[in-house]
Amino acid sequence: MWKLCNISRNQYFLVGLLVGFLYSYYMPQDLTEIVTECPEATAKDQLLGEEAKYGNEFEPQLNLEQKPMIAKKQVKNIVRPRYYYTELGIREKLFVGVMTTQENIDSLATAINKTSAHLVNKIKFFINADNVKSNFKLKNIVGFTDTRENLRPFHVLKYIADNYLDDYDYFLLVTDTGYINARLLKERLSHISISFDIYMGTAHGTALNEDEDKPSDSQYCDLHAGIVLSSSVIRKMRANLDWCVRSAVSNQHNLNIGRCVKYSSKIDGCQPSWQDINVTSYKLNSYKIYRDLHLIKHEDSFNKAAVVYPITTADDFYLLHAYFSRVHLEQINQVKQQIHEQAFTISNGSLPNDILEVRWPLGVPKPNPPESRHDIVPWTHLNLTHSFMWNSEINVRPLSTVDSEDMQNILNKTILEAYRTNPDLEYRSVHSAYRKFDAVRGMDYRMHLNFYDRKRREAVLKSFEVVKPIGLIEIVPSPYVTESTRIAILLPTFEHQVQEALQFVQNYEHVCMVNQDNTFLMLIFYYRADTPSKGDEDVFLPLKNLALGLTEKHKHDGSRIAWVSIRLPAELSAPFNLNHLYSTSLYGPNQLLSFAATDLALRKIGLDSLVMICSSSVTFRSDFLNRVRMNTIAGFQVFSPIGFTMYPCRWTKLCKECDGCDVGQSSGYFDRANYDVVSFYSRDYVESRKLLEQQLPIVRSDRDIVNLVNYTQEDGIQNVAELFVRANTKIHVLRGIEPNLRLGRAMENFLATDPEGEQLMALRCEETNEDRCVRIASKKQIGDVLVQYGNTQKENEVKK
């Protein structure tokens, strides 16, 4: 019975499996074929399907159909002005137009220019150009070919309106017989709002005796006394200039200008003042300046006049200018004294000076607070002869002649101040002194001096703080330069520097030739007297083959590499001394050979080229060449960059090797004693070289190099940069650090052949000046090694 039941259960399972298989085989794929569709439900399902396709309502999807769509209205690009004052509408204050004649250009007009041009924003002289001379010393002259005298003021107004209307607030028209007290005039105009129409000056005064056909000009401003017009009035006059020209029937400039102003701006007559500001003038009448100045200087109207007229001689202009300059200086001193008194009155102890911002000395800003410990300006300890810890590499350094004189002057003034405050003191000696230079404040000194007090009969120590504020800062004008100038790079190479030169040329290809930089490389080979220069025995053959290959490779780009061979005399043909590896210069003790390379190479380059003498042990980037172009100016400036010498970290293991990292104290130092890299224009070099030919002979051929050997003058010219300094020409020498100019390749190549440092240990720096010796590690790194070595020795002794 149990067996039958078990068989029946298996049969049920098989039948169910068969029925399920047949049902799934005949079932349609789309269930919607057997479902009755409801319209509302179908629309809802479609909406849900679209949401599933494009995401939910919180996830925006981009509809890329019919894209991109064209904007219905083209958006105009906004052109921003180059300067802030252009966009903000900021204008200069005063433009002066002087109506003069050709006869008075060298006398009255020149006197006005010398007494007023440096005090106003702009000054122009207007003349009739019927027969203009071309040898005027005065350059800011405008001539009009229309010689009709009645139209002359309108030519001036049209010229001003066309060229300077939007640049100045006020315009002063005056003849060449009026002295302009420019300081007073600008100060008064600065208190008048520029939003009003201004037609200001001194009325002509007495009406002329004229008939009915000649109207009077007494209500209009006198041109001899100066007419001040605002830019808004000039703009209105330009719009009605045709009417003004047709109505100018008289040669009276006061009348013509006044009627034009009245018609254009509806101003009836001359305004003697505006907003309680007067622009007055003083008429001399029968006075003579050279004779009566001691009388009229007591008149208040004379001292407050903006224009003094009529002046008939140039000497009177200079005499008046000297007088009003003295009056202005006295006023400044009075204001300065009042500010001092107010400052001391306010800061009488009731409030701290930090709140009142009263600093010592008054008017001198306090030093900028450092943002980090690296920005702190250190104090340098010094005495009358030396400075101590001048930098991280030099402990004691003698004061230069300028610093020594400055220190002595500071000491003398400090002693005088001590005697003034305490006559019983007697100076004995300098205890200590400190100095700090701040680019914002100036030079600060802290002096601690030993005195003997005769009254108390004892020695005392007095401390003083002295400040030398920065005076007037002037911007030195320089010619315009661009970054498209072609640079001719000179690369002097000795026989032992072939490997460094090969690396330099490879880097030059990557930086300059591949990037099609506008440069040209000339290799200069120094052959010793007995070294072959041809065939397979040529020591510079790899360099020559590389130069030819790269020139052929990049000939379509205009980049090429050439070379010049120089045969050294027997006196300079000694084998290379390995001790010279410690020299900062590639020439070793013979830095004068740089003149031989330059003199001979420039004969093949030309006088109008920008030349840079380089070193085979340097690497640079393209932006360094741009700075060479910007800092080297023909007839004005040469550039001597201070390169960053890298420590051989790979071999010393005292620092982390990183060629592309920024400069840092642990990776190298700026070598101030290295002058191998310098850029200049050929013509400037040749002119300076000729000036010093008697001191340093010019090398015109290989046979002339021996003359440099005999040049052993003490404190003589040692390098090309010093040549421009000693020549005493107008050419500046710019000396500055250059982080992208890296040095130190020669020492790295030497250590690559001496990994254990056995040869390096035997080398010694032969330079008498330690600054000219290469450093392979910083003092801190060497000190750490010595400390570790000392600790190791102590541990070994303890173990023993």
Short mmCIF file of N, CA and C in Angstrom, two decimals, residues 662-767:
data_model
loop_
_atom_site.label_atom_id
_atom_site.label_comp_id
_atom_site.label_asym_id
_atom_site.label_seq_id
_atom_site.Cartn_x
_atom_site.Cartn_y
_atom_site.Cartn_z
N ASP A 662 61.34 73.71 -6.21
CA ASP A 662 61.66 75.12 -5.99
C ASP A 662 62.95 75.24 -5.19
N VAL A 663 63.50 76.43 -5.23
CA VAL A 663 64.75 76.66 -4.51
C VAL A 663 64.50 76.60 -3.01
N GLY A 664 65.50 76.13 -2.27
CA GLY A 664 65.39 76.02 -0.82
C GLY A 664 66.76 75.92 -0.20
N GLN A 665 66.84 76.19 1.09
CA GLN A 665 68.14 76.18 1.77
C GLN A 665 68.74 74.79 1.83
N SER A 666 67.91 73.78 1.78
CA SER A 666 68.43 72.42 1.89
C SER A 666 68.89 71.85 0.55
N SER A 667 68.50 72.47 -0.56
CA SER A 667 68.84 71.93 -1.87
C SER A 667 69.93 72.71 -2.59
N GLY A 668 70.27 73.91 -2.13
CA GLY A 668 71.31 74.68 -2.80
C GLY A 668 71.37 76.10 -2.27
N TYR A 669 72.03 76.98 -3.02
CA TYR A 669 72.20 78.37 -2.59
C TYR A 669 72.40 79.23 -3.83
N PHE A 670 72.11 80.53 -3.70
CA PHE A 670 72.35 81.48 -4.77
C PHE A 670 73.81 81.92 -4.72
N ASP A 671 74.53 81.62 -5.79
CA ASP A 671 75.96 81.87 -5.84
C ASP A 671 76.20 83.31 -6.30
N ARG A 672 76.40 84.22 -5.36
CA ARG A 672 76.61 85.63 -5.69
C ARG A 672 77.98 85.89 -6.29
N ALA A 673 78.92 84.98 -6.13
CA ALA A 673 80.27 85.17 -6.65
C ALA A 673 80.42 84.70 -8.09
N ASN A 674 79.37 84.15 -8.67
CA ASN A 674 79.44 83.63 -10.03
C ASN A 674 78.91 84.69 -11.00
N TYR A 675 79.78 85.10 -11.94
CA TYR A 675 79.43 86.10 -12.94
C TYR A 675 79.56 85.53 -14.36
N ASP A 676 79.48 84.21 -14.50
CA ASP A 676 79.69 83.60 -15.81
C ASP A 676 78.55 83.90 -16.77
N VAL A 677 77.33 84.09 -16.28
CA VAL A 677 76.18 84.35 -17.14
C VAL A 677 75.87 85.84 -17.10
N VAL A 678 75.91 86.47 -18.25
CA VAL A 678 75.62 87.91 -18.36
C VAL A 678 75.10 88.17 -19.78
N SER A 679 74.13 89.06 -19.89
CA SER A 679 73.53 89.39 -21.19
C SER A 679 73.67 90.88 -21.44
N PHE A 680 73.87 91.23 -22.72
CA PHE A 680 74.08 92.62 -23.11
C PHE A 680 73.87 92.73 -24.61
N TYR A 681 73.86 93.95 -25.09
CA TYR A 681 73.83 94.20 -26.52
C TYR A 681 75.25 94.42 -27.03
N SER A 682 75.53 93.92 -28.21
CA SER A 682 76.89 93.92 -28.72
C SER A 682 77.47 95.32 -28.81
N ARG A 683 76.67 96.29 -29.25
CA ARG A 683 77.16 97.65 -29.41
C ARG A 683 77.56 98.25 -28.05
N ASP A 684 76.78 97.97 -27.02
CA ASP A 684 77.12 98.48 -25.69
C ASP A 684 78.43 97.87 -25.20
N TYR A 685 78.64 96.59 -25.47
CA TYR A 685 79.89 95.95 -25.05
C TYR A 685 81.08 96.55 -25.78
N VAL A 686 80.94 96.75 -27.08
CA VAL A 686 82.07 97.27 -27.86
C VAL A 686 82.43 98.68 -27.41
N GLU A 687 81.42 99.52 -27.13
CA GLU A 687 81.71 100.89 -26.68
C GLU A 687 82.39 100.90 -25.32
N SER A 688 81.92 100.06 -24.40
CA SER A 688 82.55 100.00 -23.08
C SER A 688 83.95 99.40 -23.18
N ARG A 689 84.12 98.46 -24.08
CA ARG A 689 85.44 97.83 -24.25
C ARG A 689 86.46 98.83 -24.77
N LYS A 690 86.05 99.69 -25.68
CA LYS A 690 86.98 100.67 -26.23
C LYS A 690 87.37 101.70 -25.18
N LEU A 691 86.46 102.04 -24.29
CA LEU A 691 86.79 103.02 -23.26
C LEU A 691 87.88 102.51 -22.32
N LEU A 692 87.94 101.20 -22.11
CA LEU A 692 88.92 100.62 -21.18
C LEU A 692 90.00 99.83 -21.89
N GLU A 693 90.22 100.14 -23.16
CA GLU A 693 91.22 99.39 -23.93
C GLU A 693 92.62 99.58 -23.36
N GLN A 694 92.91 100.75 -22.79
CA GLN A 694 94.23 100.98 -22.22
C GLN A 694 94.46 100.12 -20.98
N GLN A 695 93.41 99.83 -20.24
CA GLN A 695 93.54 99.00 -19.04
C GLN A 695 93.48 97.51 -19.37
N LEU A 696 92.55 97.16 -20.26
CA LEU A 696 92.35 95.75 -20.61
C LEU A 696 92.41 95.63 -22.13
N PRO A 697 93.49 95.08 -22.69
CA PRO A 697 93.65 95.05 -24.15
C PRO A 697 92.54 94.25 -24.83
N ILE A 698 92.16 94.71 -26.01
CA ILE A 698 91.15 94.02 -26.81
C ILE A 698 91.79 92.86 -27.54
N VAL A 699 91.09 91.72 -27.58
CA VAL A 699 91.57 90.52 -28.25
C VAL A 699 90.98 90.51 -29.66
N ARG A 700 91.83 90.71 -30.67
CA ARG A 700 91.38 90.72 -32.06
C ARG A 700 91.76 89.44 -32.79
N SER A 701 92.65 88.64 -32.20
CA SER A 701 93.02 87.35 -32.77
C SER A 701 93.55 86.47 -31.64
N ASP A 702 93.82 85.21 -31.97
CA ASP A 702 94.30 84.28 -30.94
C ASP A 702 95.65 84.73 -30.37
N ARG A 703 96.43 85.43 -31.17
CA ARG A 703 97.76 85.85 -30.69
C ARG A 703 97.66 86.93 -29.63
N ASP A 704 96.52 87.64 -29.55
CA ASP A 704 96.36 88.71 -28.57
C ASP A 704 95.95 88.20 -27.20
N ILE A 705 95.64 86.91 -27.07
CA ILE A 705 95.21 86.39 -25.77
C ILE A 705 96.33 86.46 -24.75
N VAL A 706 97.55 86.36 -25.22
CA VAL A 706 98.67 86.40 -24.30
C VAL A 706 98.75 87.73 -23.57
N ASN A 707 98.17 88.79 -24.15
CA ASN A 707 98.18 90.09 -23.48
C ASN A 707 97.34 90.07 -22.20
N LEU A 708 96.35 89.17 -22.15
CA LEU A 708 95.54 89.07 -20.94
C LEU A 708 96.32 88.45 -19.79
N VAL A 709 97.32 87.65 -20.13
CA VAL A 709 98.12 87.02 -19.07
C VAL A 709 98.89 88.07 -18.29
N ASN A 710 99.33 89.11 -18.98
CA ASN A 710 100.11 90.17 -18.34
C ASN A 710 99.24 91.15 -17.57
N TYR A 711 97.93 91.00 -17.67
CA TYR A 711 97.04 91.92 -16.96
C TYR A 711 96.86 91.40 -15.54
N THR A 712 97.70 91.86 -14.65
CA THR A 712 97.69 91.40 -13.26
C THR A 712 97.46 92.55 -12.29
N GLN A 713 96.76 93.55 -12.74
CA GLN A 713 96.50 94.71 -11.89
C GLN A 713 95.63 94.31 -10.71
N GLU A 714 96.02 94.75 -9.52
CA GLU A 714 95.23 94.45 -8.33
C GLU A 714 93.91 95.21 -8.38
N ASP A 715 92.89 94.55 -7.93
CA ASP A 715 91.55 95.12 -7.94
C ASP A 715 91.16 95.56 -9.35
N GLY A 716 91.55 94.76 -10.34
CA GLY A 716 91.23 95.09 -11.73
C GLY A 716 89.93 94.46 -12.17
N ILE A 717 89.65 94.58 -13.46
CA ILE A 717 88.43 94.03 -14.04
C ILE A 717 88.59 92.51 -14.13
N GLN A 718 87.61 91.79 -13.63
CA GLN A 718 87.69 90.33 -13.59
C GLN A 718 86.67 89.65 -14.50
N ASN A 719 85.56 90.31 -14.83
CA ASN A 719 84.51 89.68 -15.62
C ASN A 719 83.80 90.74 -16.46
N VAL A 720 82.89 90.27 -17.32
CA VAL A 720 82.21 91.16 -18.25
C VAL A 720 81.27 92.11 -17.53
N ALA A 721 80.59 91.64 -16.49
CA ALA A 721 79.68 92.52 -15.76
C ALA A 721 80.43 93.68 -15.12
N GLU A 722 81.63 93.41 -14.60
CA GLU A 722 82.42 94.47 -13.99
C GLU A 722 82.93 95.45 -15.03
N LEU A 723 83.05 95.00 -16.28
CA LEU A 723 83.49 95.90 -17.35
C LEU A 723 82.54 97.08 -17.50
N PHE A 724 81.24 96.82 -17.48
CA PHE A 724 80.27 97.90 -17.64
C PHE A 724 80.26 98.84 -16.43
N VAL A 725 80.57 98.31 -15.26
CA VAL A 725 80.63 99.17 -14.07
C VAL A 725 81.82 100.10 -14.14
N ARG A 726 82.98 99.57 -14.54
CA ARG A 726 84.19 100.37 -14.58
C ARG A 726 84.19 101.36 -15.74
N ALA A 727 83.38 101.12 -16.78
CA ALA A 727 83.39 102.01 -17.93
C ALA A 727 82.76 103.36 -17.64
N ASN A 728 81.96 103.46 -16.56
CA ASN A 728 81.33 104.72 -16.15
C ASN A 728 80.46 105.31 -17.27
N THR A 729 79.71 104.47 -17.94
CA THR A 729 78.77 104.93 -18.96
C THR A 729 77.38 105.02 -18.33
N LYS A 730 76.39 105.36 -19.16
CA LYS A 730 75.01 105.49 -18.68
C LYS A 730 74.30 104.14 -18.59
N ILE A 731 75.00 103.07 -18.84
CA ILE A 731 74.38 101.74 -18.84
C ILE A 731 74.31 101.20 -17.42
N HIS A 732 73.12 100.78 -17.01
CA HIS A 732 72.93 100.18 -15.69
C HIS A 732 73.31 98.70 -15.73
N VAL A 733 73.70 98.18 -14.60
CA VAL A 733 74.00 96.75 -14.45
C VAL A 733 72.99 96.19 -13.46
N LEU A 734 72.07 95.38 -13.95
CA LEU A 734 71.05 94.76 -13.11
C LEU A 734 71.54 93.41 -12.64
N ARG A 735 71.61 93.25 -11.34
CA ARG A 735 72.10 92.00 -10.72
C ARG A 735 70.98 91.49 -9.83
N GLY A 736 70.43 90.31 -10.15
CA GLY A 736 69.31 89.78 -9.38
C GLY A 736 69.29 88.27 -9.40
N ILE A 737 68.66 87.68 -8.39
CA ILE A 737 68.59 86.22 -8.30
C ILE A 737 67.67 85.68 -9.38
N GLU A 738 67.95 84.50 -9.85
CA GLU A 738 67.17 83.86 -10.90
C GLU A 738 66.97 82.39 -10.52
N PRO A 739 65.79 82.04 -9.96
CA PRO A 739 65.57 80.66 -9.50
C PRO A 739 65.59 79.63 -10.62
N ASN A 740 65.26 80.02 -11.85
CA ASN A 740 65.21 79.06 -12.95
C ASN A 740 66.53 78.90 -13.67
N LEU A 741 67.59 79.51 -13.16
CA LEU A 741 68.93 79.30 -13.68
C LEU A 741 69.68 78.44 -12.67
N ARG A 742 69.87 77.17 -13.00
CA ARG A 742 70.46 76.21 -12.05
C ARG A 742 71.89 75.88 -12.46
N LEU A 743 72.78 75.82 -11.48
CA LEU A 743 74.17 75.47 -11.69
C LEU A 743 74.51 74.23 -10.86
N GLY A 744 75.74 73.69 -11.06
CA GLY A 744 76.21 72.56 -10.26
C GLY A 744 76.37 71.27 -11.03
N ARG A 745 76.24 71.31 -12.36
CA ARG A 745 76.34 70.08 -13.14
C ARG A 745 77.77 69.53 -13.16
N ALA A 746 78.77 70.42 -13.13
CA ALA A 746 80.16 69.96 -13.20
C ALA A 746 80.52 69.11 -11.99
N MET A 747 80.12 69.54 -10.80
CA MET A 747 80.42 68.77 -9.60
C MET A 747 79.68 67.44 -9.60
N GLU A 748 78.46 67.41 -10.12
CA GLU A 748 77.72 66.15 -10.18
C GLU A 748 78.40 65.16 -11.12
N ASN A 749 78.87 65.64 -12.27
CA ASN A 749 79.56 64.74 -13.20
C ASN A 749 80.86 64.22 -12.61
N PHE A 750 81.56 65.04 -11.85
CA PHE A 750 82.79 64.59 -11.22
C PHE A 750 82.50 63.53 -10.16
N LEU A 751 81.48 63.74 -9.34
CA LEU A 751 81.15 62.76 -8.31
C LEU A 751 80.61 61.46 -8.91
N ALA A 752 80.05 61.53 -10.13
CA ALA A 752 79.58 60.30 -10.77
C ALA A 752 80.74 59.37 -11.09
N THR A 753 81.92 59.94 -11.33
CA THR A 753 83.11 59.12 -11.56
C THR A 753 83.86 58.81 -10.28
N ASP A 754 83.42 59.39 -9.18
CA ASP A 754 84.09 59.18 -7.88
C ASP A 754 83.02 58.95 -6.81
N PRO A 755 82.26 57.83 -6.93
CA PRO A 755 81.12 57.63 -6.02
C PRO A 755 81.53 57.49 -4.56
N GLU A 756 82.72 57.02 -4.31
CA GLU A 756 83.17 56.85 -2.93
C GLU A 756 83.77 58.13 -2.35
N GLY A 757 84.01 59.13 -3.19
CA GLY A 757 84.55 60.40 -2.71
C GLY A 757 86.02 60.38 -2.39
N GLU A 758 86.76 59.40 -2.92
CA GLU A 758 88.18 59.32 -2.60
C GLU A 758 88.95 60.48 -3.23
N GLN A 759 88.63 60.79 -4.51
CA GLN A 759 89.31 61.92 -5.15
C GLN A 759 88.84 63.26 -4.58
N LEU A 760 87.56 63.31 -4.21
CA LEU A 760 87.03 64.56 -3.67
C LEU A 760 87.72 64.92 -2.36
N MET A 761 88.08 63.91 -1.56
CA MET A 761 88.74 64.18 -0.29
C MET A 761 90.11 64.81 -0.48
N ALA A 762 90.72 64.54 -1.62
CA ALA A 762 92.06 65.08 -1.86
C ALA A 762 92.05 66.48 -2.45
N LEU A 763 90.87 66.97 -2.86
CA LEU A 763 90.79 68.29 -3.49
C LEU A 763 90.77 69.39 -2.44
N ARG A 764 91.32 70.54 -2.82
CA ARG A 764 91.32 71.71 -1.95
C ARG A 764 90.99 72.94 -2.81
N CYS A 765 90.25 73.85 -2.21
CA CYS A 765 89.91 75.10 -2.92
C CYS A 765 91.09 76.05 -2.83
N GLU A 766 91.62 76.46 -3.97
CA GLU A 766 92.80 77.31 -4.01
C GLU A 766 92.47 78.79 -4.01
N GLU A 767 91.20 79.14 -3.97
CA GLU A 767 90.83 80.55 -3.98
C GLU A 767 91.12 81.19 -2.63
#
